[in-house]
XYZ file of C-alpha atoms in Angstrom:
475
model
C 62.122 172.312 70.200
C 63.590 169.914 67.665
C 61.478 170.479 64.495
C 60.423 166.872 63.964
C 59.262 166.533 67.573
C 57.414 169.870 67.408
C 55.617 168.755 64.260
C 54.471 165.511 65.878
C 53.210 167.370 68.954
C 51.259 169.796 66.772
C 49.625 166.860 64.989
C 48.812 165.227 68.326
C 47.268 168.463 69.624
C 45.145 168.767 66.480
C 43.955 165.158 66.892
C 42.944 165.854 70.485
C 41.225 169.176 69.860
C 39.568 168.570 66.505
C 39.366 164.839 65.799
C 37.986 163.396 69.048
C 41.138 161.574 70.169
C 41.712 160.746 73.846
C 44.884 161.578 75.739
C 46.609 158.960 77.894
C 49.486 160.143 80.075
C 51.861 157.574 81.569
C 54.464 157.883 84.296
C 56.746 154.850 84.499
C 59.193 154.128 87.303
C 60.853 151.065 88.770
C 60.443 152.641 92.204
C 57.371 153.395 94.314
C 54.846 156.217 94.262
C 52.364 157.165 96.981
C 48.642 156.897 96.410
C 48.202 160.608 97.242
C 50.717 161.664 94.573
C 49.028 159.427 92.017
C 45.560 160.780 92.850
C 46.795 164.377 92.629
C 48.306 163.751 89.200
C 45.131 162.079 87.966
C 42.953 164.989 89.158
C 45.282 167.466 87.469
C 45.076 165.562 84.180
C 41.273 165.601 84.288
C 40.919 169.233 85.375
C 41.907 170.889 82.084
C 38.645 170.097 80.293
C 40.119 167.595 77.802
C 39.481 163.863 77.544
C 42.669 163.058 79.427
C 43.597 160.134 81.649
C 46.700 159.618 83.766
C 48.157 156.229 84.559
C 51.042 155.294 86.846
C 53.226 152.241 86.251
C 55.499 151.616 89.231
C 57.988 148.821 89.814
C 55.427 146.405 91.209
C 53.081 146.967 88.294
C 55.957 146.491 85.828
C 56.200 142.909 87.059
C 52.440 142.467 86.652
C 52.679 143.800 83.096
C 55.387 141.242 82.408
C 53.068 138.493 83.636
C 50.314 139.861 81.420
C 52.693 139.755 78.452
C 53.560 136.128 79.196
C 49.812 135.418 79.390
C 49.260 136.963 75.961
C 47.589 140.126 77.294
C 49.794 142.668 75.555
C 49.420 145.531 75.511
C 46.796 145.564 78.275
C 43.932 148.039 78.365
C 44.558 150.566 81.173
C 40.905 151.167 82.018
C 37.367 151.357 80.686
C 34.265 153.173 81.886
C 31.217 150.925 82.138
C 28.141 153.163 82.120
C 25.272 151.700 84.121
C 21.887 151.701 82.463
C 19.377 154.395 83.392
C 16.415 156.060 81.717
C 12.688 156.640 81.843
C 11.777 153.291 80.288
C 13.959 151.264 82.680
C 13.943 151.631 86.447
C 17.282 150.636 87.971
C 17.587 150.379 91.744
C 21.367 150.560 91.979
C 23.659 147.591 91.526
C 24.413 144.358 93.291
C 27.794 144.536 95.005
C 29.439 141.622 96.785
C 32.736 141.375 98.657
C 34.366 138.073 99.638
C 36.519 138.670 102.705
C 38.283 135.319 102.370
C 39.653 135.940 98.863
C 39.405 139.757 98.602
C 37.385 139.265 95.415
C 34.761 141.967 94.864
C 31.940 141.675 92.328
C 29.305 143.945 90.776
C 26.218 143.046 88.758
C 24.274 145.638 86.758
C 22.828 146.290 83.315
C 24.206 148.338 80.432
C 22.747 149.541 77.165
C 23.732 147.392 74.224
C 25.220 150.403 72.450
C 27.496 151.099 75.445
C 28.695 147.486 75.435
C 29.373 147.789 71.712
C 31.437 150.916 72.368
C 33.704 148.942 74.714
C 34.832 146.872 71.738
C 35.033 149.883 69.434
C 37.319 151.666 71.910
C 39.539 148.792 73.016
C 39.475 146.426 70.043
C 40.358 142.763 70.133
C 42.714 143.208 73.114
C 39.772 143.199 75.520
C 39.256 139.477 74.730
C 42.879 138.369 75.234
C 42.023 136.145 78.232
C 38.991 134.670 76.464
C 39.509 131.069 75.401
C 37.875 131.662 72.004
C 38.009 134.101 69.165
C 34.968 135.322 67.283
C 33.108 132.276 65.951
C 31.382 134.107 63.108
C 27.992 133.169 61.724
C 27.056 130.427 64.212
C 23.422 129.552 65.085
C 23.840 131.239 68.494
C 25.147 134.446 66.915
C 22.436 134.367 64.245
C 19.829 134.090 66.992
C 21.283 137.167 68.733
C 21.088 139.167 65.507
C 17.459 138.125 64.978
C 16.579 139.195 68.520
C 18.273 142.588 68.043
C 16.421 143.164 64.773
C 12.985 141.882 65.774
C 12.598 142.300 69.541
C 15.599 144.141 71.034
C 13.680 144.900 74.228
C 13.849 141.175 75.048
C 17.584 140.796 74.451
C 18.228 141.197 78.200
C 16.074 138.137 78.982
C 17.408 135.863 76.220
C 21.121 136.599 76.548
C 23.532 135.493 79.295
C 25.341 138.833 79.249
C 29.065 139.439 79.621
C 31.589 138.777 82.374
C 34.490 141.169 82.941
C 37.500 140.512 85.153
C 39.733 143.371 86.249
C 42.478 144.363 88.675
C 40.664 147.397 90.095
C 37.157 148.806 90.015
C 35.751 152.092 91.294
C 32.224 153.473 91.077
C 31.985 157.111 89.959
C 29.211 159.523 89.093
C 29.250 162.376 86.602
C 26.458 164.517 85.106
C 23.756 162.286 86.524
C 25.301 159.089 85.206
C 26.885 156.239 87.160
C 30.011 154.471 85.942
C 32.142 151.582 87.087
C 35.722 152.397 86.101
C 37.625 149.119 85.707
C 41.420 148.797 85.462
C 43.105 146.226 83.188
C 39.714 144.827 82.104
C 39.189 141.604 80.162
C 35.901 140.257 78.800
C 36.330 136.554 79.522
C 32.760 135.585 78.655
C 30.524 137.345 76.182
C 32.774 137.962 73.201
C 30.103 136.729 70.800
C 27.576 139.046 72.474
C 29.898 142.073 72.443
C 31.003 141.588 68.841
C 27.434 140.979 67.644
C 26.256 144.171 69.340
C 29.132 146.121 67.779
C 28.262 144.755 64.330
C 24.591 145.731 64.791
C 25.020 149.118 66.450
C 21.757 150.519 65.048
C 19.692 147.928 66.937
C 22.018 147.647 69.949
C 20.841 151.003 71.330
C 17.421 149.461 72.040
C 18.808 146.436 73.880
C 20.027 145.910 77.430
C 22.774 143.558 78.586
C 23.502 141.955 81.952
C 27.069 142.729 83.064
C 29.020 140.976 85.798
C 32.320 142.529 86.879
C 34.762 140.566 89.044
C 37.702 142.383 90.614
C 40.438 139.844 91.315
C 43.381 141.327 93.248
C 46.761 140.455 91.796
C 48.453 140.495 95.200
C 46.522 139.180 98.145
C 49.060 136.946 99.875
C 48.087 133.912 97.841
C 50.543 134.628 95.030
C 50.018 135.069 91.306
C 49.157 131.396 90.902
C 45.955 132.157 92.791
C 45.062 134.836 90.227
C 45.840 132.610 87.230
C 43.954 129.652 88.692
C 40.887 131.684 89.616
C 40.720 133.374 86.199
C 40.957 129.982 84.466
C 38.169 128.592 86.623
C 35.949 131.608 85.971
C 36.564 131.306 82.225
C 35.666 127.614 82.282
C 32.625 128.183 84.481
C 31.104 131.031 82.465
C 31.747 129.891 78.870
C 29.067 127.268 78.413
C 26.690 128.710 75.806
C 28.999 127.274 73.117
C 30.430 123.848 73.992
C 33.884 123.884 75.623
C 36.497 121.232 74.915
C 39.742 120.375 76.682
C 41.564 121.965 73.742
C 39.631 125.217 74.266
C 40.638 125.381 77.917
C 44.327 125.237 76.975
C 44.064 128.080 74.444
C 45.599 130.611 76.858
C 48.200 128.289 78.343
C 51.583 130.019 78.319
C 53.107 127.260 76.239
C 50.506 127.921 73.536
C 51.231 131.656 73.642
C 54.971 131.007 73.355
C 54.450 128.708 70.362
C 52.275 131.327 68.682
C 54.992 133.966 69.056
C 57.786 131.675 67.873
C 55.796 130.503 64.849
C 54.996 134.105 63.907
C 58.717 134.822 63.543
C 58.880 132.157 60.822
C 55.766 133.306 58.976
C 53.345 130.763 60.459
C 49.945 131.786 61.797
C 49.391 129.546 64.820
C 45.686 129.469 65.672
C 45.444 128.595 69.363
C 41.838 129.766 69.859
C 38.695 128.459 68.239
C 37.545 131.134 65.812
C 36.319 131.596 62.257
C 38.890 131.458 59.437
C 38.115 135.022 58.408
C 38.710 136.219 61.983
C 42.082 134.462 62.199
C 43.241 135.969 58.896
C 41.923 139.419 59.786
C 43.926 139.511 63.006
C 47.123 138.219 61.440
C 49.953 140.606 60.571
C 51.764 137.911 58.582
C 51.765 138.115 54.790
C 51.519 134.848 52.845
C 51.337 132.977 56.122
C 50.944 129.249 56.616
C 48.102 128.536 59.004
C 48.509 125.836 61.667
C 45.804 125.065 64.231
C 46.894 123.889 67.662
C 44.723 120.762 67.336
C 46.450 119.922 64.053
C 49.875 120.420 65.608
C 48.913 118.228 68.565
C 48.037 115.352 66.244
C 51.267 115.805 64.283
C 53.393 115.494 67.420
C 51.295 112.674 68.853
C 51.490 110.812 65.536
C 55.280 111.015 65.583
C 55.922 110.427 69.281
C 53.072 108.324 70.686
C 51.275 105.096 69.923
C 49.264 105.463 66.663
C 46.030 104.678 68.490
C 46.215 107.948 70.470
C 46.013 110.498 67.615
C 43.232 108.389 66.071
C 41.270 108.495 69.327
C 40.394 112.176 68.981
C 41.785 115.594 69.747
C 40.703 116.313 73.308
C 42.639 113.476 74.955
C 45.849 115.112 73.684
C 45.051 118.223 75.751
C 44.292 116.375 78.978
C 46.783 116.662 81.831
C 48.340 113.226 81.218
C 49.326 113.737 77.558
C 49.552 117.516 77.200
C 53.146 117.845 78.531
C 54.277 115.101 76.146
C 52.544 116.643 73.136
C 53.721 120.203 73.889
C 57.066 119.801 75.706
C 58.594 123.091 74.515
C 58.043 126.192 72.377
C 60.844 125.529 69.866
C 59.531 125.613 66.269
C 62.425 123.344 65.264
C 60.747 120.661 67.371
C 57.267 121.034 65.887
C 57.659 122.043 62.257
C 59.645 119.012 60.994
C 56.915 116.795 62.453
C 54.245 119.060 60.970
C 55.717 118.923 57.462
C 56.256 115.172 57.617
C 52.608 114.778 58.596
C 51.583 116.828 55.548
C 53.675 114.622 53.260
C 52.229 111.425 54.741
C 48.706 112.810 54.379
C 49.419 113.774 50.769
C 50.594 110.263 49.926
C 47.488 108.709 51.527
C 44.959 110.616 49.417
C 42.880 108.526 47.063
C 43.553 105.272 48.940
C 40.970 104.538 51.682
C 43.103 101.881 53.373
C 46.024 104.310 53.546
C 43.852 106.829 55.337
C 43.425 104.387 58.218
C 47.113 103.417 58.203
C 48.309 107.025 58.114
C 49.208 107.287 61.809
C 51.126 104.018 61.737
C 53.117 105.173 58.701
C 53.742 108.592 60.257
C 55.133 106.995 63.411
C 57.393 104.733 61.336
C 58.588 107.522 59.006
C 59.444 109.821 61.899
C 61.688 107.178 63.447
C 63.518 106.957 60.118
C 63.719 110.728 59.573
C 64.405 111.822 63.147
C 68.160 111.291 63.084
C 68.467 113.478 59.955
C 66.716 116.507 61.498
C 67.806 116.201 65.120
C 69.908 119.379 65.270
C 68.492 122.891 65.006
C 70.235 123.612 61.687
C 69.170 120.285 60.195
C 65.577 120.814 61.366
C 65.562 124.278 59.821
C 66.940 122.916 56.547
C 64.178 120.284 56.402
C 61.500 122.882 57.160
C 62.704 125.272 54.471
C 63.109 122.428 51.960
C 59.475 121.437 52.569
C 58.300 125.052 52.303
C 60.128 125.533 48.996
C 59.333 122.042 47.705
C 62.982 121.265 46.999
C 62.916 118.277 44.615
C 66.153 116.753 45.909
C 64.446 116.274 49.293
C 60.709 116.028 48.569
C 60.776 113.557 45.668
C 62.737 110.784 47.459
C 60.803 111.465 50.689
C 57.464 110.922 48.921
C 58.792 107.750 47.317
C 59.922 106.443 50.701
C 56.511 107.188 52.186
C 54.883 105.308 49.285
C 56.983 102.246 50.113
C 55.993 102.518 53.781
C 52.306 102.601 52.827
C 52.710 99.559 50.587
C 54.299 97.690 53.489
C 51.589 98.873 55.935
C 48.880 97.595 53.571
C 50.571 94.203 53.286
C 51.018 94.086 57.073
C 47.276 94.682 57.459
C 46.267 91.960 54.991
C 48.516 89.429 56.695
C 47.218 90.192 60.195
C 43.579 91.222 59.812
C 42.242 87.693 60.350
C 40.158 85.497 58.088
C 36.530 85.011 57.236
C 33.868 86.558 59.412
C 36.450 87.495 62.041
C 38.540 89.568 59.618
C 38.857 93.177 60.773
C 38.229 96.045 58.401
C 41.106 98.599 58.178
C 39.221 101.209 60.216
C 38.998 98.884 63.197
C 42.336 97.126 62.687
C 44.508 100.242 62.968
C 42.795 101.447 66.143
C 41.805 98.208 67.857
C 44.883 97.855 70.035
C 48.076 99.591 70.998
C 51.478 98.362 69.909
C 50.777 98.104 66.186
C 53.831 100.287 65.551
C 56.073 97.740 67.260
C 54.465 94.856 65.360
C 54.913 96.750 62.097
C 58.573 97.444 62.913
C 59.093 93.682 63.319
C 57.252 92.995 60.060
C 59.361 95.622 58.281
C 62.567 93.761 59.133
C 61.128 90.371 58.218
C 61.550 88.535 54.943
C 57.884 89.169 54.092
C 58.654 92.837 53.443
C 60.314 93.175 50.058
C 60.646 96.956 49.973
C 63.445 97.561 52.469
C 66.266 98.002 49.968
C 64.434 100.503 47.776
C 63.137 102.359 50.822
C 66.642 102.694 52.268
C 67.861 104.023 48.930
C 65.170 106.712 48.923
C 65.956 107.729 52.509
C 69.656 107.936 51.677
C 68.718 110.307 48.853
C 66.654 112.378 51.316
C 69.673 112.685 53.601
C 71.967 113.599 50.713
C 69.465 116.149 49.454
C 69.211 117.735 52.899
C 72.976 117.973 53.253
C 73.324 119.549 49.801
C 70.501 122.001 50.481
C 71.866 122.813 53.941
C 75.269 123.570 52.459
C 73.955 126.130 49.983
């Protein structure tokens, strides 16, 4: 054998025999393979006394794996063994099994030891939560309460905790050496990440706790199409994740558009946080060095501030993720669409600091500035040049841009003072800039009027921005 290959195989053999590694054998084909052939191969793999598993990926499953990749479940977990609880202290009379003949959905409910649940995470890692709408939330009151229960009264953990919910493609009950297992294929813990991660972090106490486990086998092909699978999984996720409050933004965390944006941003060195999770968790999972972190809620407000009426981004985050506005806020996955708006938002925010009235006028100014800047960054190359100039803080672009934004804020403040009303009916800036839609159009009219004295200087600064971008782009 070729020496390099032989060396790698020897190392793999040593890892299997002496270091407790598991062996996974895969056979991949674009064709078909009979169930009998697959079962024979799996029995052969298990018959040699090693911790070996055999998995078949045929043409049909290749397409399912592609769908999983598009859904952010990549690489998927082939299978896990869920050991059902048993022992002298706990009497278990089997499991609850339910089959729905209308949807072909089969479910199991049983209990597991906390240490066995913790091992699921230790074996599979973060991938087992790919379809979960959240990441690990860290040291929240709910998680603190779980830790206290594990430390002080682990025997009551089963009664206080909601347990975990697992969805899978296939499930099969097996018995070995007096133990019962449910072997689940392509499993995902869609509810119970906080529970699973807390148990894994407190393994010493987890052995004395029990956890309620619900497994739902949702067939990928049952005549209803893949949309049925996606819709049902989304509904199960929404229906089971209620211990921590769920927002409209949370429910869109696994939307394919969000996954596409995350992947495109990663190529440019941006960590796009599409799931609610602690900062330390987001950084721990990132493979990007010196990354810039952008939350999906932040990006939504940036786009809404540039493209929609200023009242909408001021009205809160969740309305931007509702069905009416979501397609307008996230129309594509192109970073050249989002990042110029994102960086402009950062510059506008920077220029508003230290001035309370500017904080309220920020969305109006952002909307106005984007209309002025948009023509300069409309093409992909121009958008990229603006992004890189902002990242590198290129003076020829940033200095005149900040000065232009300053002039826009001065005009917005004057516009407010002229239109806020008088006496007891005068509106404070907080109410004025969110009291009605159409302020951006009124401000545009004011900007062109004789009452605004800053047009000439502003236009000069924007001309310098354009010249700076062209010079930087040409380098």
